[in-house]
Amino acid sequence: MSLSSLPLHWHLPSQLHPGPTPIERDWLLEQGSLTRRLQALADGAFRVEPLNEGWHNLRLDEARALGVAPGSQGWVREVLLRGHEQPWVFARSVASREALKGSGFDLAHLGSRSLGELLFTSPVFQRGPIELAHYPADWLPSSVRAEQLWARRSRFARERLSVLVCEVFLPSLFGQL
Ligand SMILES: C=C(O[C@@H]1C=C(C(=O)O)C=C[C@H]1O)C(=O)O
């Protein structure tokens, strides 16, 4: 079974005991734009570094979260969010090809602009519950690969379009706090 078909299980924060530390929870459960919070922490020395973008078969947990058939195609955007050039967050955001078609949501041409600029401006997306998991190290870029890193995901929905955003918090962020 390839890693991408692993059924990664996500949990609501209340289902995790002992779960993340208080400092980790403060970031994992941030309800506002993560970009804005990281920009403030970096005092502006913040950037979005696109790593991989393109049409791919969605992972099983992604397809389930987006309500599409396993193996459906979607646009995948993987980035590093850097503060003072340190990799603070790895993010993987996906949307199904079907839902993107005709949505006018230009996920594919964001480049180094933050996805948050689209999701946290009008017309506003509705954000679903935040779920947590330990992110498989093999799914991380080799430059930031580590075991047992906490990740969160939530679904942003507007009309027929849903964007599933997954953010993995890297050691250099917590080392900065
Ligand atoms: C959803 C947001 O957008 C951030 C920016 C991302 C990107 O540019 O790909 C991905 C995940 C988020 O951390 C946010 O700012 O909260």
mmCIF file of C-alpha atoms and ligand atoms in Angstrom:
data_model
loop_
_atom_site.group_PDB
_atom_site.id
_atom_site.type_symbol
_atom_site.label_atom_id
_atom_site.label_comp_id
_atom_site.label_asym_id
_atom_site.label_seq_id
_atom_site.Cartn_x
_atom_site.Cartn_y
_atom_site.Cartn_z
ATOM 1 C CA MET A 1 0.000 0.000 0.000
ATOM 2 C CA SER A 2 1.573 3.267 -1.075
ATOM 3 C CA LEU A 3 1.895 5.968 1.549
ATOM 4 C CA SER A 4 -0.528 8.199 -0.310
ATOM 5 C CA SER A 5 -3.267 5.632 0.146
ATOM 6 C CA LEU A 6 -2.626 5.334 3.900
ATOM 7 C CA PRO A 7 -5.878 6.268 5.635
ATOM 8 C CA LEU A 8 -4.435 8.967 7.927
ATOM 9 C CA HIS A 9 -6.850 9.347 10.828
ATOM 10 C CA TRP A 10 -7.688 12.849 12.049
ATOM 11 C CA HIS A 11 -9.148 13.655 15.450
ATOM 12 C CA LEU A 12 -10.969 16.529 17.082
ATOM 13 C CA PRO A 13 -8.726 18.184 19.719
ATOM 14 C CA SER A 14 -11.010 16.994 22.531
ATOM 15 C CA GLN A 15 -10.391 13.381 21.493
ATOM 16 C CA LEU A 16 -6.639 13.556 22.083
ATOM 17 C CA HIS A 17 -5.212 12.727 25.501
ATOM 18 C CA PRO A 18 -2.637 13.903 26.451
ATOM 19 C CA GLY A 19 -2.360 15.494 22.990
ATOM 20 C CA PRO A 20 -0.395 18.637 22.174
ATOM 21 C CA THR A 21 1.229 20.890 24.780
ATOM 22 C CA PRO A 22 -0.504 24.189 25.632
ATOM 23 C CA ILE A 23 1.864 26.155 23.344
ATOM 24 C CA GLU A 24 1.250 23.693 20.479
ATOM 25 C CA ARG A 25 -2.515 23.868 21.051
ATOM 26 C CA ASP A 26 -2.414 27.676 20.963
ATOM 27 C CA TRP A 27 -1.102 27.488 17.388
ATOM 28 C CA LEU A 28 -2.907 24.348 16.253
ATOM 29 C CA LEU A 29 -6.280 25.817 17.220
ATOM 30 C CA GLU A 30 -5.691 29.316 15.809
ATOM 31 C CA GLN A 31 -9.016 30.347 14.249
ATOM 32 C CA GLY A 32 -7.782 33.396 12.358
ATOM 33 C CA SER A 33 -5.438 33.552 9.385
ATOM 34 C CA LEU A 34 -2.242 31.689 10.173
ATOM 35 C CA THR A 35 -0.466 33.861 7.613
ATOM 36 C CA ARG A 36 -1.335 37.031 9.513
ATOM 37 C CA ARG A 37 -0.214 35.527 12.825
ATOM 38 C CA LEU A 38 3.094 34.346 11.352
ATOM 39 C CA GLN A 39 3.655 37.712 9.655
ATOM 40 C CA ALA A 40 3.237 39.418 13.024
ATOM 41 C CA LEU A 41 5.597 36.957 14.742
ATOM 42 C CA ALA A 42 8.176 37.491 11.981
ATOM 43 C CA ASP A 43 7.682 41.256 12.170
ATOM 44 C CA GLY A 44 7.120 41.190 8.415
ATOM 45 C CA ALA A 45 10.102 38.938 7.571
ATOM 46 C CA PHE A 46 7.699 36.304 6.262
ATOM 47 C CA ARG A 47 7.248 34.616 2.895
ATOM 48 C CA VAL A 48 5.387 31.795 1.218
ATOM 49 C CA GLU A 49 7.689 29.399 -0.672
ATOM 50 C CA PRO A 50 5.770 27.247 -3.183
ATOM 51 C CA LEU A 51 7.277 23.741 -3.347
ATOM 52 C CA ASN A 52 4.962 21.592 -5.468
ATOM 53 C CA GLU A 53 1.811 22.460 -7.310
ATOM 54 C CA GLY A 54 -0.234 20.491 -9.819
ATOM 55 C CA TRP A 55 -3.008 18.033 -10.561
ATOM 56 C CA HIS A 56 -2.645 14.836 -8.548
ATOM 57 C CA ASN A 57 -4.787 11.997 -7.274
ATOM 58 C CA LEU A 58 -6.013 13.077 -3.849
ATOM 59 C CA ARG A 59 -5.022 11.014 -0.824
ATOM 60 C CA LEU A 60 -7.691 8.819 0.709
ATOM 61 C CA ASP A 61 -8.167 11.061 3.750
ATOM 62 C CA GLU A 62 -8.354 14.129 1.482
ATOM 63 C CA ALA A 63 -10.947 12.597 -0.839
ATOM 64 C CA ARG A 64 -13.046 11.566 2.149
ATOM 65 C CA ALA A 65 -12.845 15.069 3.677
ATOM 66 C CA LEU A 66 -13.838 16.683 0.365
ATOM 67 C CA GLY A 67 -16.651 14.194 -0.255
ATOM 68 C CA VAL A 68 -15.256 12.919 -3.549
ATOM 69 C CA ALA A 69 -14.499 9.384 -4.709
ATOM 70 C CA PRO A 70 -11.147 7.867 -3.661
ATOM 71 C CA GLY A 71 -8.548 8.516 -6.335
ATOM 72 C CA SER A 72 -10.275 11.676 -7.578
ATOM 73 C CA GLN A 73 -8.001 14.292 -9.077
ATOM 74 C CA GLY A 74 -7.431 17.624 -7.418
ATOM 75 C CA TRP A 75 -5.140 20.623 -7.440
ATOM 76 C CA VAL A 76 -2.444 20.150 -4.814
ATOM 77 C CA ARG A 77 -0.439 23.073 -3.452
ATOM 78 C CA GLU A 78 2.461 22.416 -1.102
ATOM 79 C CA VAL A 79 4.339 25.344 0.412
ATOM 80 C CA LEU A 80 6.675 26.284 3.203
ATOM 81 C CA LEU A 81 5.771 29.304 5.295
ATOM 82 C CA ARG A 82 9.025 30.924 6.310
ATOM 83 C CA GLY A 83 9.762 33.445 9.064
ATOM 84 C CA HIS A 84 13.213 35.048 8.992
ATOM 85 C CA GLU A 85 13.877 32.428 6.304
ATOM 86 C CA GLN A 86 13.263 29.603 8.811
ATOM 87 C CA PRO A 87 10.710 26.944 7.741
ATOM 88 C CA TRP A 88 7.940 27.407 10.297
ATOM 89 C CA VAL A 89 5.018 25.603 8.638
ATOM 90 C CA PHE A 90 4.621 23.071 5.831
ATOM 91 C CA ALA A 91 1.191 23.406 4.236
ATOM 92 C CA ARG A 92 -0.636 21.191 1.755
ATOM 93 C CA SER A 93 -3.891 22.544 0.374
ATOM 94 C CA VAL A 94 -6.125 20.629 -2.014
ATOM 95 C CA ALA A 95 -9.379 21.081 -3.903
ATOM 96 C CA SER A 96 -11.078 18.633 -6.257
ATOM 97 C CA ARG A 97 -10.850 19.247 -9.991
ATOM 98 C CA GLU A 98 -14.637 18.948 -10.182
ATOM 99 C CA ALA A 99 -15.308 21.630 -7.554
ATOM 100 C CA LEU A 100 -12.662 24.000 -8.941
ATOM 101 C CA LYS A 101 -14.143 23.814 -12.444
ATOM 102 C CA GLY A 102 -16.110 26.999 -13.043
ATOM 103 C CA SER A 103 -15.579 28.205 -9.441
ATOM 104 C CA GLY A 104 -13.426 31.154 -10.464
ATOM 105 C CA PHE A 105 -11.115 30.268 -7.568
ATOM 106 C CA ASP A 106 -7.644 30.637 -9.022
ATOM 107 C CA LEU A 107 -5.752 28.264 -6.720
ATOM 108 C CA ALA A 108 -3.348 27.333 -9.506
ATOM 109 C CA HIS A 109 -1.842 30.791 -9.981
ATOM 110 C CA LEU A 110 -1.306 31.912 -6.393
ATOM 111 C CA GLY A 111 2.477 31.522 -6.563
ATOM 112 C CA SER A 112 4.089 33.126 -3.533
ATOM 113 C CA ARG A 113 0.924 34.951 -2.482
ATOM 114 C CA SER A 114 -0.725 33.457 0.585
ATOM 115 C CA LEU A 115 -3.772 31.246 0.112
ATOM 116 C CA GLY A 116 -5.038 32.995 3.217
ATOM 117 C CA GLU A 117 -5.468 36.155 1.129
ATOM 118 C CA LEU A 118 -8.178 34.319 -0.817
ATOM 119 C CA LEU A 119 -9.744 32.383 2.038
ATOM 120 C CA PHE A 120 -9.970 35.211 4.564
ATOM 121 C CA THR A 121 -11.374 37.887 2.280
ATOM 122 C CA SER A 122 -14.921 38.343 0.986
ATOM 123 C CA PRO A 123 -16.940 36.562 -0.114
ATOM 124 C CA VAL A 124 -15.901 34.732 3.000
ATOM 125 C CA PHE A 125 -15.391 31.000 3.112
ATOM 126 C CA GLN A 126 -16.949 29.073 5.984
ATOM 127 C CA ARG A 127 -14.328 27.164 7.952
ATOM 128 C CA GLY A 128 -15.151 23.706 9.281
ATOM 129 C CA PRO A 129 -13.805 22.175 12.484
ATOM 130 C CA ILE A 130 -10.068 21.879 13.027
ATOM 131 C CA GLU A 131 -8.825 18.293 13.225
ATOM 132 C CA LEU A 132 -5.426 17.141 14.415
ATOM 133 C CA ALA A 133 -3.027 14.286 13.634
ATOM 134 C CA HIS A 134 0.608 13.347 13.754
ATOM 135 C CA TYR A 135 1.773 13.885 10.178
ATOM 136 C CA PRO A 136 3.567 10.995 8.421
ATOM 137 C CA ALA A 137 7.228 11.977 8.148
ATOM 138 C CA ASP A 138 7.409 10.491 4.637
ATOM 139 C CA TRP A 139 4.806 13.001 3.440
ATOM 140 C CA LEU A 140 7.075 15.908 4.384
ATOM 141 C CA PRO A 141 9.775 17.413 2.141
ATOM 142 C CA SER A 142 13.139 15.883 3.036
ATOM 143 C CA SER A 143 14.451 19.296 4.180
ATOM 144 C CA VAL A 144 11.977 19.395 7.095
ATOM 145 C CA ARG A 145 11.277 15.680 7.626
ATOM 146 C CA ALA A 146 10.696 14.695 11.261
ATOM 147 C CA GLU A 147 8.576 12.204 13.156
ATOM 148 C CA GLN A 148 5.499 12.933 15.284
ATOM 149 C CA LEU A 149 4.964 16.529 14.147
ATOM 150 C CA TRP A 150 1.529 17.892 14.914
ATOM 151 C CA ALA A 151 -0.621 18.832 11.936
ATOM 152 C CA ARG A 152 -4.030 20.393 11.674
ATOM 153 C CA ARG A 153 -6.494 20.456 8.841
ATOM 154 C CA SER A 154 -9.745 22.245 8.178
ATOM 155 C CA ARG A 155 -12.102 22.599 5.237
ATOM 156 C CA PHE A 156 -12.945 26.034 3.849
ATOM 157 C CA ALA A 157 -16.245 25.970 1.959
ATOM 158 C CA ARG A 158 -17.968 28.477 -0.339
ATOM 159 C CA GLU A 159 -20.921 27.343 -2.432
ATOM 160 C CA ARG A 160 -19.823 24.165 -4.295
ATOM 161 C CA LEU A 161 -16.107 24.719 -3.620
ATOM 162 C CA SER A 162 -14.239 23.215 -0.672
ATOM 163 C CA VAL A 163 -10.548 23.758 -0.037
ATOM 164 C CA LEU A 164 -8.897 21.401 2.445
ATOM 165 C CA VAL A 165 -5.955 23.092 4.153
ATOM 166 C CA CYS A 166 -3.442 21.047 6.106
ATOM 167 C CA GLU A 167 -0.666 22.748 8.094
ATOM 168 C CA VAL A 168 2.222 20.974 9.765
ATOM 169 C CA PHE A 169 3.963 22.960 12.501
ATOM 170 C CA LEU A 170 7.722 22.577 12.273
ATOM 171 C CA PRO A 171 10.252 22.536 15.127
ATOM 172 C CA SER A 172 11.808 25.861 14.085
ATOM 173 C CA LEU A 173 8.513 27.623 14.845
ATOM 174 C CA PHE A 174 8.209 26.336 18.394
ATOM 175 C CA GLY A 175 11.921 26.898 18.873
ATOM 176 C CA GLN A 176 11.271 30.549 18.044
ATOM 177 C CA LEU A 177 8.568 31.053 20.692
HETATM 178 C C1 LIG B 1 -5.254 29.412 5.184
HETATM 179 C C2 LIG B 1 -4.241 30.258 5.262
HETATM 180 O O1 LIG B 1 -3.293 30.310 4.260
HETATM 181 C C3 LIG B 1 -1.979 29.916 4.586
HETATM 182 C C4 LIG B 1 -1.247 29.961 3.320
HETATM 183 C C5 LIG B 1 -1.076 28.828 2.557
HETATM 184 C C6 LIG B 1 -0.564 28.905 1.151
HETATM 185 O O2 LIG B 1 -0.210 30.027 0.690
HETATM 186 O O3 LIG B 1 -0.537 27.845 0.480
HETATM 187 C C7 LIG B 1 -1.396 27.572 3.083
HETATM 188 C C8 LIG B 1 -1.824 27.436 4.376
HETATM 189 C C9 LIG B 1 -2.067 28.561 5.269
HETATM 190 O O4 LIG B 1 -1.238 28.515 6.402
HETATM 191 C C10 LIG B 1 -4.036 31.163 6.405
HETATM 192 O O5 LIG B 1 -3.334 32.187 6.244
HETATM 193 O O6 LIG B 1 -4.618 30.858 7.480
#
